[in-house]
Structure formats: C-alpha cells, structure tokens
mmCIF file of C-alpha atoms in Angstrom:
data_model
loop_
_atom_site.group_PDB
_atom_site.id
_atom_site.type_symbol
_atom_site.label_atom_id
_atom_site.label_comp_id
_atom_site.label_asym_id
_atom_site.label_seq_id
_atom_site.Cartn_x
_atom_site.Cartn_y
_atom_site.Cartn_z
ATOM 1 C CA CYS A 1 46.140 196.875 64.451
ATOM 2 C CA GLU A 2 45.108 193.831 62.453
ATOM 3 C CA THR A 3 41.974 193.337 64.564
ATOM 4 C CA CYS A 4 40.292 196.759 64.596
ATOM 5 C CA SER A 5 42.315 198.461 61.825
ATOM 6 C CA LYS A 6 41.926 201.798 63.655
ATOM 7 C CA GLU A 7 44.657 202.286 66.233
ATOM 8 C CA GLU A 8 48.410 202.047 65.972
ATOM 9 C CA ALA A 9 49.666 198.551 66.795
ATOM 10 C CA LYS A 10 51.599 198.213 70.044
ATOM 11 C CA TYR A 11 51.806 194.447 70.546
ATOM 12 C CA ARG A 12 52.669 191.448 68.414
ATOM 13 C CA CYS A 13 51.404 187.952 69.202
ATOM 14 C CA PRO A 14 54.330 185.541 69.811
ATOM 15 C CA ARG A 15 52.276 182.699 68.349
ATOM 16 C CA CYS A 16 50.730 183.968 65.096
ATOM 17 C CA MET A 17 52.647 187.255 64.742
ATOM 18 C CA LYS A 18 49.424 189.333 64.454
ATOM 19 C CA TYR A 19 49.655 193.006 65.465
ATOM 20 C CA SER A 20 47.260 194.391 68.124
ATOM 21 C CA CYS A 21 46.710 197.772 69.721
ATOM 22 C CA SER A 22 45.160 196.886 73.057
ATOM 23 C CA LEU A 23 44.259 194.096 75.457
ATOM 24 C CA LEU A 24 40.735 194.018 74.034
ATOM 25 C CA CYS A 25 42.026 193.409 70.491
ATOM 26 C CA VAL A 26 44.470 190.807 71.789
ATOM 27 C CA LYS A 27 41.576 188.888 73.357
ATOM 28 C CA LYS A 28 39.484 189.251 70.185
ATOM 29 C CA HIS A 29 42.208 187.890 67.910
ATOM 30 C CA LYS A 30 42.822 184.945 70.249
ATOM 31 C CA LEU A 31 39.121 184.121 70.188
ATOM 32 C CA ALA A 32 38.794 184.527 66.414
ATOM 33 C CA LEU A 33 41.888 182.500 65.508
ATOM 34 C CA SER A 34 41.812 180.055 68.453
ATOM 35 C CA CYS A 35 45.299 181.316 69.285
ATOM 36 C CA ASN A 36 46.751 180.693 72.733
ATOM 37 C CA GLY A 37 49.379 183.438 72.426
ATOM 38 C CA VAL A 38 52.236 181.098 73.385
ATOM 39 C CA ARG A 39 55.262 181.099 71.115
ATOM 40 C CA ASP A 40 55.717 177.913 69.105
ATOM 41 C CA LYS A 41 59.194 176.787 70.125
ATOM 42 C CA THR A 42 59.329 174.127 67.399
ATOM 43 C CA ALA A 43 58.165 176.313 64.483
ATOM 44 C CA PHE A 44 60.216 175.985 61.305
ATOM 45 C CA ILE A 45 62.664 178.790 60.570
ATOM 46 C CA SER A 46 64.625 178.890 57.321
ATOM 47 C CA VAL A 47 68.404 179.129 57.408
ATOM 48 C CA ASN A 48 68.318 182.636 55.902
ATOM 49 C CA GLU A 49 66.160 183.895 58.786
ATOM 50 C CA PHE A 50 67.972 181.957 61.524
ATOM 51 C CA THR A 51 69.614 184.314 64.047
ATOM 52 C CA ASP A 52 71.561 184.027 67.285
ATOM 53 C CA LEU A 53 68.306 184.651 69.130
ATOM 54 C CA ASN A 54 66.756 181.588 67.477
ATOM 55 C CA LEU A 55 69.814 179.545 68.430
ATOM 56 C CA LEU A 56 69.511 180.653 72.038
ATOM 57 C CA SER A 57 65.796 179.822 71.967
ATOM 58 C CA ASP A 58 66.522 176.300 70.671
ATOM 59 C CA TYR A 59 69.183 175.801 73.334
ATOM 60 C CA ARG A 60 66.781 176.824 76.099
ATOM 61 C CA PHE A 61 64.109 174.570 74.630
ATOM 62 C CA LEU A 62 66.489 171.583 74.821
ATOM 63 C CA GLU A 63 67.340 172.512 78.408
ATOM 64 C CA ASP A 64 63.617 172.521 79.260
ATOM 65 C CA VAL A 65 63.207 169.087 77.658
ATOM 66 C CA GLY A 66 66.148 167.779 79.699
ATOM 67 C CA ARG A 67 64.701 169.122 82.945
ATOM 68 C CA THR A 68 61.288 167.641 82.167
ATOM 69 C CA ALA A 69 62.792 164.231 81.392
ATOM 70 C CA ASP A 70 64.865 164.313 84.579
ATOM 71 C CA ALA A 71 61.799 165.271 86.637
ATOM 72 C CA ALA A 72 59.873 162.371 85.101
ATOM 73 C CA ALA A 73 62.696 159.982 85.979
ATOM 74 C CA ARG A 74 62.559 161.160 89.606
ATOM 75 C CA HIS A 75 58.783 160.874 89.835
ATOM 76 C CA CYS A 76 57.407 159.043 92.854
ATOM 77 C CA ILE A 77 56.133 156.171 90.684
ATOM 78 C CA VAL A 78 59.768 155.245 89.944
ATOM 79 C CA HIS A 79 60.301 154.796 93.676
ATOM 80 C CA SER A 80 57.057 152.892 94.176
ATOM 81 C CA PRO A 81 57.035 149.547 96.027
ATOM 82 C CA ALA A 82 56.155 147.754 92.768
ATOM 83 C CA THR A 83 59.333 149.023 91.080
ATOM 84 C CA LYS A 84 61.462 148.072 94.089
ATOM 85 C CA ARG A 85 59.824 144.643 94.169
ATOM 86 C CA LEU A 86 60.674 144.044 90.493
ATOM 87 C CA LEU A 87 64.309 144.996 91.076
ATOM 88 C CA TYR A 88 64.491 142.746 94.133
ATOM 89 C CA CYS A 89 63.030 139.868 92.105
ATOM 90 C CA LEU A 90 65.543 140.478 89.292
ATOM 91 C CA ARG A 91 68.499 140.472 91.689
ATOM 92 C CA ASN A 92 67.137 137.385 93.444
ATOM 93 C CA LYS A 93 66.780 135.438 90.165
ATOM 94 C CA ALA A 94 70.312 136.461 89.180
ATOM 95 C CA ARG A 95 71.624 135.256 92.533
ATOM 96 C CA GLY A 96 69.982 131.906 91.866
ATOM 97 C CA CYS A 97 72.060 131.695 88.664
ATOM 98 C CA ASN A 98 75.253 132.511 90.617
ATOM 99 C CA ILE A 99 75.333 136.074 89.237
ATOM 100 C CA GLU A 100 75.763 139.051 91.566
ATOM 101 C CA LEU A 101 73.569 141.703 89.933
ATOM 102 C CA LYS A 102 73.786 145.200 91.406
ATOM 103 C CA THR A 103 71.384 148.031 90.577
ATOM 104 C CA LEU A 104 72.122 151.750 90.806
ATOM 105 C CA PRO A 105 69.944 154.466 92.370
ATOM 106 C CA VAL A 106 67.392 156.350 90.277
ATOM 107 C CA GLY A 107 68.984 159.112 88.216
ATOM 108 C CA PHE A 108 72.041 157.153 87.063
ATOM 109 C CA THR A 109 72.328 156.698 83.304
ATOM 110 C CA LYS A 110 72.780 152.918 83.447
ATOM 111 C CA ARG A 111 69.669 152.614 85.655
ATOM 112 C CA ARG A 112 67.584 154.505 83.100
ATOM 113 C CA GLU A 113 69.025 152.552 80.163
ATOM 114 C CA ASN A 114 68.687 149.068 81.615
ATOM 115 C CA SER A 115 65.906 147.030 79.991
ATOM 116 C CA THR A 116 66.839 143.598 81.406
ATOM 117 C CA THR A 117 63.859 141.390 82.243
ATOM 118 C CA PHE A 118 63.268 137.885 83.583
ATOM 119 C CA ASN A 119 60.614 135.676 81.986
ATOM 120 C CA SER A 120 59.185 133.426 84.695
ATOM 121 C CA MET A 121 57.334 131.216 82.190
ATOM 122 C CA GLU A 122 60.540 130.414 80.304
ATOM 123 C CA ASN A 123 62.770 130.750 83.388
ATOM 124 C CA LYS A 124 65.095 132.866 81.280
ATOM 125 C CA PHE A 125 66.789 136.262 81.404
ATOM 126 C CA TYR A 126 66.480 138.690 78.507
ATOM 127 C CA TRP A 127 69.496 140.922 78.953
ATOM 128 C CA HIS A 128 70.217 144.506 78.056
ATOM 129 C CA LEU A 129 73.677 144.222 76.555
ATOM 130 C CA LYS A 130 76.307 146.695 75.372
ATOM 131 C CA LEU A 131 78.984 145.702 72.847
ATOM 132 C CA VAL A 132 82.112 147.855 72.684
ATOM 133 C CA PHE A 133 84.575 147.594 69.780
ATOM 134 C CA PRO A 134 87.487 149.725 71.079
ATOM 135 C CA HIS A 135 89.705 149.390 67.992
ATOM 136 C CA CYS A 136 86.990 151.094 65.885
ATOM 137 C CA HIS A 137 85.611 153.371 68.634
ATOM 138 C CA ALA A 138 82.173 151.828 68.122
ATOM 139 C CA GLU A 139 79.444 150.872 70.596
ATOM 140 C CA TYR A 140 76.177 149.003 70.038
ATOM 141 C CA THR A 141 73.294 148.409 72.456
ATOM 142 C CA LEU A 142 71.223 145.230 72.287
ATOM 143 C CA LYS A 143 67.915 144.685 74.064
ATOM 144 C CA GLY A 144 66.168 141.449 74.942
ATOM 145 C CA VAL A 145 69.148 139.131 74.397
ATOM 146 C CA PRO A 146 68.171 135.631 75.674
ATOM 147 C CA ASP A 147 70.614 134.194 78.190
ATOM 148 C CA ASP A 148 70.919 130.871 76.317
ATOM 149 C CA LYS A 149 72.338 132.523 73.193
ATOM 150 C CA THR A 150 76.052 131.961 72.595
ATOM 151 C CA LEU A 151 78.402 134.917 72.366
ATOM 152 C CA ALA A 152 79.431 133.819 68.875
ATOM 153 C CA ASP A 153 75.808 134.089 67.699
ATOM 154 C CA ILE A 154 75.438 137.482 69.378
ATOM 155 C CA LEU A 155 78.482 138.806 67.492
ATOM 156 C CA LYS A 156 77.576 137.369 64.092
ATOM 157 C CA PRO A 157 75.533 140.404 62.925
ATOM 158 C CA TYR A 158 78.565 142.576 63.642
ATOM 159 C CA ILE A 159 81.815 140.856 62.716
ATOM 160 C CA ASP A 160 80.837 137.873 60.582
ATOM 161 C CA PRO A 161 82.061 138.589 57.000
ATOM 162 C CA VAL A 162 78.946 136.939 55.512
ATOM 163 C CA GLU A 163 76.081 137.576 57.951
ATOM 164 C CA SER A 164 76.928 141.051 59.227
ATOM 165 C CA ASP A 165 75.132 144.199 58.100
ATOM 166 C CA PRO A 166 77.103 145.904 55.258
ATOM 167 C CA VAL A 167 77.177 149.284 57.028
ATOM 168 C CA VAL A 168 78.284 147.747 60.333
ATOM 169 C CA CYS A 169 80.740 145.505 58.508
ATOM 170 C CA GLN A 170 82.363 148.531 56.878
ATOM 171 C CA ARG A 171 82.720 150.313 60.192
ATOM 172 C CA LEU A 172 84.156 147.207 61.884
ATOM 173 C CA LYS A 173 86.276 146.102 58.928
ATOM 174 C CA ILE A 174 89.366 145.644 61.114
ATOM 175 C CA TYR A 175 87.427 142.867 62.889
ATOM 176 C CA THR A 176 85.833 141.264 59.829
ATOM 177 C CA ALA A 177 89.186 141.224 58.025
ATOM 178 C CA SER A 178 90.903 139.431 60.925
ATOM 179 C CA PRO A 179 90.679 135.667 61.529
ATOM 180 C CA GLN A 180 87.885 134.734 63.925
ATOM 181 C CA SER A 181 90.475 132.983 66.104
ATOM 182 C CA ASP A 182 92.019 136.406 66.875
ATOM 183 C CA VAL A 183 88.782 137.818 68.318
ATOM 184 C CA ARG A 184 88.627 137.962 72.096
ATOM 185 C CA ILE A 185 85.636 138.909 74.270
ATOM 186 C CA LEU A 186 86.440 140.594 77.569
ATOM 187 C CA MET A 187 84.335 141.862 80.458
ATOM 188 C CA LYS A 188 85.606 144.312 83.038
ATOM 189 C CA ILE A 189 85.888 143.004 86.594
ATOM 190 C CA GLU A 190 83.927 145.277 88.916
ATOM 191 C CA ASN A 191 84.893 146.481 92.410
ATOM 192 C CA ARG A 192 88.613 146.834 91.670
ATOM 193 C CA SER A 193 90.717 149.948 92.249
ATOM 194 C CA ARG A 194 91.167 152.261 89.270
ATOM 195 C CA ASN A 195 94.909 151.584 89.099
ATOM 196 C CA SER A 196 94.327 147.824 88.934
ATOM 197 C CA ILE A 197 91.732 147.338 86.180
ATOM 198 C CA ARG A 198 91.446 143.739 85.012
ATOM 199 C CA TYR A 199 89.193 141.863 82.586
ATOM 200 C CA ASN A 200 87.708 138.373 82.436
ATOM 201 C CA GLU A 201 88.057 136.608 79.098
ATOM 202 C CA LEU A 202 84.793 134.989 78.011
ATOM 203 C CA ASP A 203 84.201 131.876 75.914
ATOM 204 C CA ALA A 204 82.503 132.723 72.605
ATOM 205 C CA ASN A 205 81.196 129.156 72.211
ATOM 206 C CA ARG A 206 79.329 129.182 75.523
ATOM 207 C CA SER A 207 76.020 130.850 76.312
ATOM 208 C CA LEU A 208 75.725 134.321 77.764
ATOM 209 C CA LEU A 209 74.401 132.870 81.033
ATOM 210 C CA ASP A 210 77.343 130.476 81.418
ATOM 211 C CA ASN A 211 79.784 133.321 80.833
ATOM 212 C CA LEU A 212 78.113 135.563 83.418
ATOM 213 C CA LYS A 213 78.068 132.987 86.219
ATOM 214 C CA GLY A 214 80.317 133.811 89.147
ATOM 215 C CA LYS A 215 80.692 137.459 88.103
ATOM 216 C CA VAL A 216 79.550 140.844 89.407
ATOM 217 C CA ILE A 217 77.363 142.891 87.028
ATOM 218 C CA ILE A 218 76.321 146.473 87.591
ATOM 219 C CA GLU A 219 72.909 146.907 85.879
ATOM 220 C CA TYR A 220 73.827 145.082 82.623
ATOM 221 C CA PRO A 221 76.855 143.397 81.008
ATOM 222 C CA THR A 222 79.249 145.397 78.849
ATOM 223 C CA LEU A 223 81.347 143.216 76.540
ATOM 224 C CA PHE A 224 84.589 144.454 74.981
ATOM 225 C CA VAL A 225 85.356 142.807 71.642
ATOM 226 C CA VAL A 226 89.098 143.050 70.975
ATOM 227 C CA LEU A 227 91.730 141.500 68.746
ATOM 228 C CA LYS A 228 94.439 139.366 70.286
ATOM 229 C CA THR A 229 97.224 141.374 68.635
ATOM 230 C CA LEU A 230 95.883 144.787 69.710
ATOM 231 C CA LYS A 231 94.647 144.294 73.300
ATOM 232 C CA ASN A 232 97.963 145.156 74.976
ATOM 233 C CA ASP A 233 96.418 147.810 77.233
ATOM 234 C CA MET A 234 93.634 145.492 78.466
ATOM 235 C CA VAL A 235 95.042 143.107 81.061
ATOM 236 C CA VAL A 236 93.224 139.811 81.565
ATOM 237 C CA LEU A 237 93.008 138.531 85.140
ATOM 238 C CA GLY A 238 95.929 136.244 85.895
ATOM 239 C CA GLN A 239 98.296 137.739 83.327
#
C-alpha cells in the first residue's frame, strides 16, 4: 500500500494509479492528492502501451460524447417559444422575398447545421450555404453569405485561377483549368419523386437572392458546381 506502507495492496486508483489496501487508505490518498478516483478518459497513452482495451475505452468515450451532444440538441430550450418564433420570422421573411423556406424538426442534421440569419436593420439574409463540386468529390460550407452577393463572387475563392486558395485550387484543378464559360451552377428541385430528380440552372452573374426567388429551400441552399461537358447525369428542368 502506497498510503500506509504496511498492508498488501488490494486496490489501484483508476485516476492516479496509486495502490491501496483498504477503504480507509483509499480515502486518505484521495484527500492527500485531491484525487477524485475517476479514470481520466483523455489521458495520453503512448503507441507502445496502446492496447485493444484502450481502443475500446476511446470508442466508448466517443459514444458518450455523441449521446451528450444529442441530448443537448433535444433540450427543452431548443423547443422554446423563442426558438419557434425565430424560425417563424425567418420563414416569413423568406416568403416576402418569394422564397419557400422549409425547416426540419429538431434532431435532423441540416437543422443543427443551419446558421442562416436575417438582419432586420439591413433587411438582408445571411445564408448558410453548401457548395458541392461533384467532379472532384469536394464539399465546402459557407456561413453568413449576404444575399446580395453574386454567385460568381461566391465561387471566386474556389475556382478562380488567380484569386482562389492554392490548396483549394489544387483540389479543384479540373474546374480552374476549364474555361469559366463551361462552369454551370445547379440547385436540386425539392419535392420531386426520387426517380425524377431535376435541377434548376442558376445565373452566376445574378445575386444569390435573385437566384433563390421562386424556389423551395429546405433549411439552406446547396449549390452543385458542374462542368457543361461532364454534367450528363444531372438533368436540368426542361431538358
């Protein structure tokens, strides 16, 4: 026993790994070392000492984190009248712009992700936006995109050969190497059967708000950036 140094040790503290012989010594060591006796699930373990038991422990820890996050998302404050009032206001403002905005119930991924807001002072939407580049299997999420920004300006940091980030440019090189006239921006039409998926083609020179008018949006817009020569499997409405 590392506390009394008299009796044979029977217990080992999960927190500090000290050996104890009895409940009395356990309590003494906790008091002396300010130890709570709870195993540190995030303690560093070297690769040489890492075992299957540690792997299982990490997996269970991640499961606990997931359950805690899900419980927080379902907390009563999420369902409070204030939250519902904000969503109603957001849908109402969108309707005034001729946009049918639909929100999902609590617990859905898109509901948790959505960060779209409406600034009453500026009378402007700041959209949560997802850009999908299917030819490169790449997705990017943008937050706080003003509704008066053109689609061409939104895409510049991604596919413009001069202004785009070098890392992003390398990943999307099939787009940056193609003429800008070949780039098409599509948005999936909602509320259609799965065997009849169609897309609206958007105008890159017009603002995000103008492009969203007259369309149905579930939580936030998802824009598909494709090349004219490679979009054979994505049928535009009317074709």
